[in-house]
Coordinates of C-alpha atoms in Angstrom, one line a residue:
M1 CA 38.0 -0.5 16.6
Q2 CA 35.4 -3.1 16.9
Q3 CA 34.1 -2.2 19.6
L4 CA 33.5 1.3 18.6
L5 CA 31.9 -0.1 15.3
I6 CA 29.5 -1.7 17.7
I7 CA 28.3 1.5 19.8
L8 CA 27.9 3.6 17.0
L9 CA 25.3 0.4 14.7
F10 CA 23.6 0.3 18.6
A11 CA 23.4 4.5 18.7
F12 CA 22.0 4.5 15.2
G13 CA 19.7 1.9 16.3
L14 CA 18.2 4.1 19.0
S15 CA 18.0 7.0 16.9
L16 CA 15.8 5.4 14.1
S17 CA 13.6 3.8 17.1
A18 CA 13.2 7.1 18.6
Q19 CA 11.9 8.8 15.1
T20 CA 9.5 5.8 14.8
E21 CA 7.6 6.9 18.4
K22 CA 8.4 10.1 18.0
Y23 CA 5.7 9.7 14.6
S24 CA 3.7 7.0 15.8
G25 CA -0.1 7.5 17.0
T26 CA -3.2 8.3 16.1
Y27 CA -4.1 10.8 13.2
Q28 CA -8.1 11.7 12.1
K29 CA -9.9 14.2 11.0
S30 CA -13.9 14.2 10.3
V31 CA -16.3 16.0 8.1
E32 CA -19.5 16.5 8.3
T33 CA -22.1 18.4 5.5
Q34 CA -25.0 20.2 6.4
I35 CA -27.3 17.3 4.9
G36 CA -25.6 15.3 6.9
E37 CA -23.2 13.9 4.5
R38 CA -19.8 12.3 6.7
I39 CA -16.4 11.4 5.9
T40 CA -14.1 10.2 8.3
Y41 CA -10.0 9.0 7.7
T42 CA -8.1 8.0 10.3
L43 CA -4.6 6.7 10.1
N44 CA -3.0 4.3 13.0
L45 CA 1.0 4.2 12.7
N46 CA 2.0 1.7 15.0
S47 CA 5.5 1.7 16.4
D48 CA 6.9 -1.2 15.3
G49 CA 6.5 0.4 11.4
T50 CA 3.4 -0.8 10.0
Y51 CA 0.3 1.7 9.6
V52 CA -3.8 0.7 8.7
F53 CA -5.8 3.2 6.5
H54 CA -9.3 3.6 7.3
M55 CA -11.7 5.6 5.4
Y56 CA -15.3 5.5 6.5
R57 CA -17.8 7.6 3.7
N58 CA -21.6 7.9 4.8
M59 CA -23.4 9.9 1.8
K60 CA -27.1 10.3 0.9
A61 CA -28.4 8.2 -2.1
P62 CA -27.1 6.1 -3.8
N63 CA -23.8 4.7 -1.7
P64 CA -24.8 5.1 1.3
E65 CA -21.7 4.0 3.7
E66 CA -18.8 3.3 2.2
N67 CA -15.7 1.9 4.1
L68 CA -11.5 1.3 2.4
Y69 CA -9.1 0.0 4.4
G70 CA -5.1 0.3 3.4
R71 CA -2.6 -1.0 5.1
G72 CA 1.6 -1.3 4.8
S73 CA 4.9 0.2 6.7
W74 CA 6.2 3.5 7.0
K75 CA 9.7 4.7 7.7
A76 CA 10.3 9.0 8.8
E77 CA 12.9 10.6 8.1
K78 CA 13.1 13.8 9.5
N79 CA 9.3 15.3 9.5
L80 CA 8.7 12.7 6.5
I81 CA 6.5 10.2 6.3
F82 CA 7.1 7.8 3.9
F83 CA 4.6 4.7 3.5
H84 CA 5.4 1.6 1.2
T85 CA 2.4 -1.1 0.2
E86 CA 3.3 -4.8 0.0
D87 CA 1.4 -7.6 -2.3
K88 CA 0.7 -9.5 0.2
D89 CA -0.6 -5.9 2.5
I90 CA -3.6 -5.9 -0.5
G91 CA -6.2 -8.3 0.0
P92 CA -10.3 -8.2 -0.1
D93 CA -10.2 -6.2 3.7
Y94 CA -7.2 -4.0 2.5
S95 CA -8.1 -2.4 -1.3
L96 CA -6.1 0.8 -0.9
N97 CA -2.3 1.0 -1.9
L98 CA -0.8 4.1 -0.7
N99 CA 2.7 2.9 -2.7
A100 CA 4.5 6.2 -3.5
S101 CA 2.6 8.3 -0.8
K102 CA 3.9 10.6 1.8
A103 CA 3.3 13.1 3.6
K104 CA 5.2 15.8 6.4
V105 CA 4.6 15.8 10.0
K106 CA 3.5 19.7 11.3
T107 CA 4.7 19.7 15.3
T108 CA 4.0 22.3 18.1
S109 CA 6.7 25.2 17.8
P110 CA 8.7 24.9 21.2
S111 CA 7.4 28.4 22.4
R112 CA 4.2 27.1 22.3
K113 CA 5.0 23.8 23.6
A114 CA 5.8 26.3 26.8
T115 CA 2.2 27.7 26.9
G116 CA 0.8 23.8 26.7
I117 CA -0.5 24.1 23.5
T118 CA 0.6 20.9 21.8
E119 CA -1.3 20.9 18.0
E120 CA 0.4 17.8 15.4
S121 CA -0.8 17.2 12.4
L122 CA 0.2 15.0 9.6
R123 CA -0.1 16.3 5.9
F124 CA -0.2 14.1 2.9
Y125 CA 1.4 16.1 0.0
A126 CA 2.0 13.2 -2.5
S127 CA -0.3 9.9 -3.4
D128 CA -1.1 8.0 -6.5
I129 CA -4.6 7.8 -5.2
Y130 CA -6.2 11.4 -5.8
W131 CA -8.2 12.0 -3.1
V132 CA -5.6 11.4 0.0
K133 CA -3.4 13.7 -1.7
G134 CA -3.9 16.9 0.4
I135 CA -5.6 15.0 3.1
V136 CA -4.5 16.8 6.6
L137 CA -5.5 14.8 9.7
D138 CA -4.9 15.6 13.2
K139 CA -2.9 14.1 15.8
K140 CA -4.9 12.4 18.9
N141 CA -2.7 10.5 21.3

């Protein structure tokens, strides 16, 4: 009985690790206006369950350039990503708090994978930061 319990716990740990590996990587979106203004969002989901979010904005006057960063931990449940930020994650360089932010991962259907087309994206559907909600980031690697 004890061996069965150990095997079940080991299998459960492997499945959690597989979920993290499945979604880890870099997600990004860049938007440029006709007058040369640019906004770039980059999210790195690390396989150790941590993340770093970066928003770069290069607008015309009065605020020419802006960089905002956030970091914390994430977990995957099915195709949903849940973000968590602790007090230790907030500081002078990391001011964004993505706590309570949630995203849905869209993966390529099996029929499209068979044709060699793979497209994955992540869409924030909930966030306390108004401009984060609704952002769609494409997976880069």
